Short mmCIF file of C-alpha atoms and ligand atoms in Angstrom, two decimals:
data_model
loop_
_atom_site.label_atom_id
_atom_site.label_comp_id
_atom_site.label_asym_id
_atom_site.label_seq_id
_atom_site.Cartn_x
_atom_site.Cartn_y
_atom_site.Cartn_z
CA UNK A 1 32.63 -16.26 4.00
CA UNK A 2 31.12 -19.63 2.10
CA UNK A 3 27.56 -19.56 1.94
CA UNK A 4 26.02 -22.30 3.60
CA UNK A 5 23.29 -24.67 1.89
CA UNK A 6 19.82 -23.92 3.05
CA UNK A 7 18.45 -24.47 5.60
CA UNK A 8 15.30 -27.18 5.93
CA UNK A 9 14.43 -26.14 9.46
CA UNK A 10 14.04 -22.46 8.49
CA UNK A 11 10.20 -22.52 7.16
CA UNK A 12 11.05 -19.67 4.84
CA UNK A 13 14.35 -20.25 3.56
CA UNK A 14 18.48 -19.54 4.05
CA UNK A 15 18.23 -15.92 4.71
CA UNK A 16 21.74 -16.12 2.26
CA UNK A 17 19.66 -16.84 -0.75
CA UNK A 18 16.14 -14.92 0.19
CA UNK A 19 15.84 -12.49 -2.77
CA UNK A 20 14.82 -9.41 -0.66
CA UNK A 21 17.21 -9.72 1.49
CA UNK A 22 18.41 -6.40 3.09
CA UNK A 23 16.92 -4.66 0.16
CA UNK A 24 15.08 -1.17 0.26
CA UNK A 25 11.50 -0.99 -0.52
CA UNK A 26 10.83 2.90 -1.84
CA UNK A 27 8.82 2.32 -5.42
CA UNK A 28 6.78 0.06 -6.84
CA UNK A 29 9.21 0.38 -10.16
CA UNK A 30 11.19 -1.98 -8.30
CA UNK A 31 8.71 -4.82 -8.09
CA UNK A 32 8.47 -6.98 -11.64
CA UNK A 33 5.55 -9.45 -12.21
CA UNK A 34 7.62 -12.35 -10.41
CA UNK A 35 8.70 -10.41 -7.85
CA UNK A 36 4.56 -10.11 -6.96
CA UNK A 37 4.04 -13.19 -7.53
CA UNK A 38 6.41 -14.43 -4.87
CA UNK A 39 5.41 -11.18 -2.82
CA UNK A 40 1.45 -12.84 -3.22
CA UNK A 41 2.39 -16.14 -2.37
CA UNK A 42 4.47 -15.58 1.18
CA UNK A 43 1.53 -13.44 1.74
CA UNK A 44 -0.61 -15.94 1.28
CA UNK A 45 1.52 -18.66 3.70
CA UNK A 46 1.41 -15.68 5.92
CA UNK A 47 -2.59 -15.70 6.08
CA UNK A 48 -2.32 -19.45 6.50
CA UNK A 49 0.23 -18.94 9.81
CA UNK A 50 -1.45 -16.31 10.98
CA UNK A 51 -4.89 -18.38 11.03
CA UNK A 52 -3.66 -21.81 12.28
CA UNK A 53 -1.23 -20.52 15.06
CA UNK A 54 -1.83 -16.47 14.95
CA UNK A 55 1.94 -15.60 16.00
CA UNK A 56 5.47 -16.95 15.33
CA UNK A 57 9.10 -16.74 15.81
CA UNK A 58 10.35 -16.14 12.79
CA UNK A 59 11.26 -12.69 13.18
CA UNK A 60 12.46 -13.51 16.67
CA UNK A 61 14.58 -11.09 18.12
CA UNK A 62 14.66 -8.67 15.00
CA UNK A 63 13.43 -4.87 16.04
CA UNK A 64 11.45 -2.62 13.62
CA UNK A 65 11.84 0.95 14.31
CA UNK A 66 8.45 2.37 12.58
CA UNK A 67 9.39 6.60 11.95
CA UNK A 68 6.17 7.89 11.75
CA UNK A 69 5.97 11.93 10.21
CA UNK A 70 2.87 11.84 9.09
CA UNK A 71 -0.69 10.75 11.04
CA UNK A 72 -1.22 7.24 10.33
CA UNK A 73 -3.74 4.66 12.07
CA UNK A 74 -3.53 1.85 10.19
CA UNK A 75 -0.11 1.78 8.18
CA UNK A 76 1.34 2.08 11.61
CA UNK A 77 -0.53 -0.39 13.76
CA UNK A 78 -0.54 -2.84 10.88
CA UNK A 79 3.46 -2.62 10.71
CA UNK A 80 3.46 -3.07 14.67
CA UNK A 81 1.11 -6.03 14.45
CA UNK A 82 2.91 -7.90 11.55
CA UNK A 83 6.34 -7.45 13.55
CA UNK A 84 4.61 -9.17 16.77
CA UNK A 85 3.07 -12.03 15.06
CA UNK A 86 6.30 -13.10 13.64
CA UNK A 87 8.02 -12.59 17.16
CA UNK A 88 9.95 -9.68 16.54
CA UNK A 89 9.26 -6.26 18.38
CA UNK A 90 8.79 -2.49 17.55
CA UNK A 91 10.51 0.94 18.79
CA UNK A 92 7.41 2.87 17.91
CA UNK A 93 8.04 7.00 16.70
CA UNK A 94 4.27 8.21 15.78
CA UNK A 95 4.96 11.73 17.32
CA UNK A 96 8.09 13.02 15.91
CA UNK A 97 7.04 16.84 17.60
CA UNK A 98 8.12 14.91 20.78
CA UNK A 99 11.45 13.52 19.25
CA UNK A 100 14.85 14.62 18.55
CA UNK A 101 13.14 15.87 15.02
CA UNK A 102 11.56 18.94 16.31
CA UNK A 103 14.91 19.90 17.83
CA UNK A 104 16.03 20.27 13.67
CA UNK A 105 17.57 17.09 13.31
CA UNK A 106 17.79 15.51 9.43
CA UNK A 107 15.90 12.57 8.03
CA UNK A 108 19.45 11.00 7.32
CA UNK A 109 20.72 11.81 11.00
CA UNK A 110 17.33 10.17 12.97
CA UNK A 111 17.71 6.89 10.47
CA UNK A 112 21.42 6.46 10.69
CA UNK A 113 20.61 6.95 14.62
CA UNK A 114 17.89 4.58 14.27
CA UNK A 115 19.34 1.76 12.42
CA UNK A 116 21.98 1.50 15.88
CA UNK A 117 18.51 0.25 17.23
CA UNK A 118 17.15 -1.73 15.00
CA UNK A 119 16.85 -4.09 12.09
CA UNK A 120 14.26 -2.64 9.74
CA UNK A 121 12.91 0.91 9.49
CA UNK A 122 9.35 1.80 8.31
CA UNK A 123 9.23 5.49 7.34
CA UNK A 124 6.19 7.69 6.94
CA UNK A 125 7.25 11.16 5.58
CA UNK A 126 5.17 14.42 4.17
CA UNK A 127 7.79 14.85 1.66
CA UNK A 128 7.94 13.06 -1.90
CA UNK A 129 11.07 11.44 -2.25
CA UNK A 130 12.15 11.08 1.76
CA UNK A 131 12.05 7.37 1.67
CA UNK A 132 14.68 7.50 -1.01
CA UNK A 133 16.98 9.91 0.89
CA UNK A 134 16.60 7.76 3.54
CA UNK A 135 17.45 4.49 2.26
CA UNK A 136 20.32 6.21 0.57
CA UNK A 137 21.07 7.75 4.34
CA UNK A 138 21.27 3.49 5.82
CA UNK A 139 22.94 0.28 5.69
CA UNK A 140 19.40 -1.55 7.03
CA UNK A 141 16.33 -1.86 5.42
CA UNK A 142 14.16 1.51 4.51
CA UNK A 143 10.11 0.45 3.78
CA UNK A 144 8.51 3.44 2.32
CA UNK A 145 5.02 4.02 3.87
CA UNK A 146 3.93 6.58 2.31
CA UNK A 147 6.06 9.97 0.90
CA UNK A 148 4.11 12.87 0.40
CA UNK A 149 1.63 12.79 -2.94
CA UNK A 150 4.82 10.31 -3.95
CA UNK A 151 4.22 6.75 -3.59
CA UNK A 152 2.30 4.16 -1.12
CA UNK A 153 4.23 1.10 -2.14
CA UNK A 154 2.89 -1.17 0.51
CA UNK A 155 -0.60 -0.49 0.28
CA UNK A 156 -0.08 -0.59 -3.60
CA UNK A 157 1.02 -4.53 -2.90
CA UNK A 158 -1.57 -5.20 -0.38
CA UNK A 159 -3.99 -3.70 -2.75
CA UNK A 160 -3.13 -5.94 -5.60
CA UNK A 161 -2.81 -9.08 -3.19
CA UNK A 162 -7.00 -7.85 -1.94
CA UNK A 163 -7.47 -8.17 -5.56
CA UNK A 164 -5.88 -11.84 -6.45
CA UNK A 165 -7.27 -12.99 -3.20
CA UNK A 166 -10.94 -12.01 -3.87
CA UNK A 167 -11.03 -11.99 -7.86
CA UNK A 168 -8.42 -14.64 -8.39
CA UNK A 169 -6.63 -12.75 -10.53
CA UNK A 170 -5.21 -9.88 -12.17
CA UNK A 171 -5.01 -10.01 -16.11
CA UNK A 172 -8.21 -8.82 -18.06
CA UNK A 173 -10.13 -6.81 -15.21
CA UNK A 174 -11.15 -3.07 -15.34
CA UNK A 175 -9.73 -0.83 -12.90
CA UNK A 176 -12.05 2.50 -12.04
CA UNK A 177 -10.08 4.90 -9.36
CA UNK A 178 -11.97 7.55 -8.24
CA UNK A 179 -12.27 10.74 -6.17
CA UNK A 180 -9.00 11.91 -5.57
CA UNK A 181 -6.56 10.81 -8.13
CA UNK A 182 -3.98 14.06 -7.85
CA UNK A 183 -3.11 14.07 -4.55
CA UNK A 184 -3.81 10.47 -3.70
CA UNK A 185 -0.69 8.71 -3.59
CA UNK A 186 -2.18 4.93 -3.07
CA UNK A 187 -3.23 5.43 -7.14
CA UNK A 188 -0.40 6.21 -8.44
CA UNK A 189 1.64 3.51 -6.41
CA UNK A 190 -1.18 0.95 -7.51
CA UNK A 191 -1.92 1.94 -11.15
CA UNK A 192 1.76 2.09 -11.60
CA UNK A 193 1.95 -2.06 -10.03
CA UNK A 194 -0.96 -3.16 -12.39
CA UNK A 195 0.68 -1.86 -15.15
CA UNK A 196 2.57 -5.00 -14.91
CA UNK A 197 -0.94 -6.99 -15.98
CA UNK A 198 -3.12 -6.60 -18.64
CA UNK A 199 -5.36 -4.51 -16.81
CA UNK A 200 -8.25 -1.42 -18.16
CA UNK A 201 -7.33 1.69 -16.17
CA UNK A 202 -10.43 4.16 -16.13
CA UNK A 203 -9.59 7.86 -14.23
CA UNK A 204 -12.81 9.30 -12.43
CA UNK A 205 -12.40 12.53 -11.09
CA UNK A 206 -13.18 16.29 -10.68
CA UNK A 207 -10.83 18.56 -12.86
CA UNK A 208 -8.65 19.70 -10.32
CA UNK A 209 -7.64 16.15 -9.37
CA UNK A 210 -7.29 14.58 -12.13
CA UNK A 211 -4.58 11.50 -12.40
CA UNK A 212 -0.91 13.50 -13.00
CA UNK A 213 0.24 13.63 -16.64
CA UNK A 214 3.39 11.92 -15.78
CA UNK A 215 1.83 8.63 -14.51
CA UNK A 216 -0.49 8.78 -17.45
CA UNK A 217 2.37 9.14 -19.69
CA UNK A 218 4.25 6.28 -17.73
CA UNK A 219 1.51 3.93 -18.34
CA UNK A 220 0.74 5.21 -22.07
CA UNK A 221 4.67 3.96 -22.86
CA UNK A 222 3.65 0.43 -21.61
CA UNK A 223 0.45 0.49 -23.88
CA UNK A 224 -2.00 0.28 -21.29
CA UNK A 225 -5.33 1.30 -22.06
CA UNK A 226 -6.39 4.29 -19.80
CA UNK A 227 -9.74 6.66 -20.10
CA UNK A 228 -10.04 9.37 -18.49
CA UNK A 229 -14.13 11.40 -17.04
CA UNK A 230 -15.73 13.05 -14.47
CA UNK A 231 -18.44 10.87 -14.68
CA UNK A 232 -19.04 7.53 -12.86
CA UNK A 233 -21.83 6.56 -14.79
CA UNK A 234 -20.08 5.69 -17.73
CA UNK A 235 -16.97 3.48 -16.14
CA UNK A 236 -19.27 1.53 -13.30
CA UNK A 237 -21.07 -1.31 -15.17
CA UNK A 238 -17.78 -2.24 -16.80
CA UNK A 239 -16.09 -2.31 -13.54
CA UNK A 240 -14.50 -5.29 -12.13
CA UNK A 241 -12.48 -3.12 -9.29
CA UNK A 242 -13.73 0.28 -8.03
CA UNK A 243 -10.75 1.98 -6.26
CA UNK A 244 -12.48 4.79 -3.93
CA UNK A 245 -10.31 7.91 -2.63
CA UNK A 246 -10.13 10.50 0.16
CA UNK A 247 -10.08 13.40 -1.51
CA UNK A 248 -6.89 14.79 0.31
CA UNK A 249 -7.46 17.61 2.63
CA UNK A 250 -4.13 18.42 4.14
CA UNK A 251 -2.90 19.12 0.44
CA UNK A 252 -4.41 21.32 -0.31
CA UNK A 253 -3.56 24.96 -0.66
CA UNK A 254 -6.40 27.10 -0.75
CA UNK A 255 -9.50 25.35 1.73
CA UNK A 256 -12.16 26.69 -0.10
CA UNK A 257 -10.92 24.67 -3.31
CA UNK A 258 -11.17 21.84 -0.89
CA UNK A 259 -14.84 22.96 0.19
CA UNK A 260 -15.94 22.58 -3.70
CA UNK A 261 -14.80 19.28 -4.30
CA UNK A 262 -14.85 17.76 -1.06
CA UNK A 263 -18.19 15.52 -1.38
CA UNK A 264 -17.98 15.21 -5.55
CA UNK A 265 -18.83 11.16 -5.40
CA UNK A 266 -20.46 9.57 -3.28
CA UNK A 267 -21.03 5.57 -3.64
CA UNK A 268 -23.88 3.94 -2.29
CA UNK A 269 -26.36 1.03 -2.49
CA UNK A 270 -28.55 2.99 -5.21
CA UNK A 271 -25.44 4.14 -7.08
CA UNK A 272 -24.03 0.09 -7.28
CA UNK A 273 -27.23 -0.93 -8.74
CA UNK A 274 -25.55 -0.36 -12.22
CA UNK A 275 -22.54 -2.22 -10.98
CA UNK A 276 -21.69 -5.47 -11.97
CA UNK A 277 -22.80 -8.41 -8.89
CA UNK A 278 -19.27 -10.15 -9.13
CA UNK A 279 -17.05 -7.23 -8.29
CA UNK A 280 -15.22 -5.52 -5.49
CA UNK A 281 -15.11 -1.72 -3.77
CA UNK A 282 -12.06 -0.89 -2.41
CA UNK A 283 -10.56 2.12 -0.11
CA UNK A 284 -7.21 2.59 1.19
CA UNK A 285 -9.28 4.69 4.25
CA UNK A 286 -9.73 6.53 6.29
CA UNK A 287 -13.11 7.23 4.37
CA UNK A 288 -14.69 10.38 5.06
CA UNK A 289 -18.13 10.74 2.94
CA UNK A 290 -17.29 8.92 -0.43
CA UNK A 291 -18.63 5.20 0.53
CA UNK A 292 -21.69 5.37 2.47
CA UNK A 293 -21.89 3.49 5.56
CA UNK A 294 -25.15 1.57 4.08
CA UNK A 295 -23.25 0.09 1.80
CA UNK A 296 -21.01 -1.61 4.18
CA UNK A 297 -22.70 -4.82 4.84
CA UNK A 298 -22.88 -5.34 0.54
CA UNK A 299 -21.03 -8.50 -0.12
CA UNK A 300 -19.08 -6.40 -3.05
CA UNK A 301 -17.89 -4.21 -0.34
CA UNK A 302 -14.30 -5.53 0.57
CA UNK A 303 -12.52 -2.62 1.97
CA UNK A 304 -12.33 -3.72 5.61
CA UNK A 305 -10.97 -7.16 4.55
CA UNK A 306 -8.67 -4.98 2.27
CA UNK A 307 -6.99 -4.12 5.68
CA UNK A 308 -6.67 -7.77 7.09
CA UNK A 309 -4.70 -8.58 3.65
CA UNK A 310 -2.53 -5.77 4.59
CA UNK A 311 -1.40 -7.28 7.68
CA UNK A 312 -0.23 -10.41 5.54
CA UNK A 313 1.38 -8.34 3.24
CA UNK A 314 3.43 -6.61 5.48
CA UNK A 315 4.47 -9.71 7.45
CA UNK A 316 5.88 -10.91 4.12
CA UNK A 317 7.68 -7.99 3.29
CA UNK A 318 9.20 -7.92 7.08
CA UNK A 319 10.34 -11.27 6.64
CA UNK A 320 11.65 -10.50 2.72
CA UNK A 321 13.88 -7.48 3.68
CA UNK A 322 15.14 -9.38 6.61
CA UNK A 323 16.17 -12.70 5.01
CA UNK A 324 13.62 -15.29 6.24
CA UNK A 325 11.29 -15.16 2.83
N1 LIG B 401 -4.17 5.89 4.18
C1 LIG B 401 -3.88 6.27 2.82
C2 LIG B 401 -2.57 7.04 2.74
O1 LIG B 401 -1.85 7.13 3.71
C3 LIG B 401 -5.01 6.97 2.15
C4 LIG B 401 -5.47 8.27 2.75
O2 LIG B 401 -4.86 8.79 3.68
O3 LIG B 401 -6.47 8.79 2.24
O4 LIG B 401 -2.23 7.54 1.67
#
């Protein structure tokens, strides 16, 4: 079929052309520094629609089916929200024990099922790797929410769009992740997307969950510069970014393990006294203990607007994957 020129009443584009179009989204590995930059900047129109008219039809008739395997609270409802405010609508799976899944059905079999449905699926899955079976499994759109101690691509982008929007950039900050950095999956999707800038990684943990080898490795290859302690105290003053993890309950093995390190770190107003005044804390949350409520109201404290970037973020990659970005 020819391809027809674009077209100037479509705000975002010929959906022919769009870049993302119909692509996967499982990995950060498949985002390069343009590809974020155009990922930052729909975001950012997004932000713009969202506050001037707060919904619109430019997912119009599109369905998202959001496959939920895992417990989710924000992921999920931020998926559902950015499909409404562009106009489109959601077949929402949170409890797969009530679905055709606890009857034995495969991943591949519910999202080849599911893609009959709809336009775009969003998959939350305990297992590393199930977003790439999946997208493997159908001809639509898979967006990996989160895989096991895999990857967190989408929080990864939203996270580095939180970032741009409230530092104004990327290149020449120092990024401290703390608490959880084995298990945490939203690390090692988001120091694996900064590798892309010339960022300072420093690791702050407990022994037991320290950063995986094979993502320090990764990031060793590209020359970034990494350091790894158990100590804050060292890392904060230097700190332009202070990424603050759950330390993961539900993987581990043995609870009492959990029990030891549970409440290693905890940040608040007397610990940021040694941190810079121009900086940001950051959690992908649910937070448990690790950020004290106290510190909340601190202007450095930017985890709740952290969320409202993630709606904008996920609106953009909605309308990437289906051709109107
Ligand atoms: N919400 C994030 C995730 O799904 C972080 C967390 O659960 O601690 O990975």
């Amino acid at each position: 079929m020819p391809t027809q020129p674009n077209n100037p009443h479509l705000p975002f584009g010929d959906q022919r052309t769009a870049p993302w179009y119909g692509k996967d989204i499982v990995s950060v590995k498949q985002f390069n520094r343009e590809d974020l930059e155009y990922t930052f900047a729909v975001a950012h129109e997004m932000r713009t629609m969202v506050e001037r008219v707060g919904t619109f039809d430019l997912l119009k008739g599109k369905i998202l089916a959001n496959l939920f395997y895992e417990p989710s609270t924000r992921t999920s409802s931020s998926f559902t929200a950015a499909m409404e405010r562009l106009g489109g609508s959601v077949i929402p799976i949170n409890e797969v024990k009530y679905s055709s899944v606890s009857k034995g059905e495969s991943l591949p079999d519910t999202v080849r099922t599911l893609e009959c449905y709809a336009d775009v699926i969003v998959l939350r899955h305990p297992e590393t790797g199930a977003a790439a079976i999946a997208a493997k499994a159908a001809r639509k759109p898979v967006i990996n929410a989160g895989d096991g101690v895999g990857e967190h691509p989408t929080q990864a982008l939203l996270d580095a769009f939180t970032i741009r929007e409230e530092l104004g950039h990327l290149d020449g900050l120092t990024i401290t992740m703390l608490g959880d950095l084995k298990y945490g999956r939203t690390v090692h999707s988001l120091s694996r997307l900064l590798s892309l800038y010339k960022v300072k990684f420093n690791y702050v943990s407990p022994d037991i969950l320290r950063m995986p080898a094979d993502v320090i490795e990764e990031l060793k290859a590209k020359k970034m510069e990494q350091t790894e302690s158990g100590s804050l105290e060292k890392a904060l003053p230097e700190t332009d970014v202070l990424y603050v993890t759950r330390v993961q309950k539900e993987r581990f093995e043995d609870p009492a393990a959990y029990e030891k390190v549970k409440g290693a770190y905890v940040i608040d107003p007397p610990t940021m006294k040694a941190a810079k005044e121009r900086m940001i804390v950051m959690h992908p949350l649910p937070r448990i203990t690790e950020i004290s409520m106290e510190f909340d109201d601190d202007p450095r404290a930017a985890y709740f607007r952290q969320m409202e970037y993630g709606l904008y973020v996920r609106m953009a990659l909605l309308a990437m994957v289906l051709g109107k970005a």
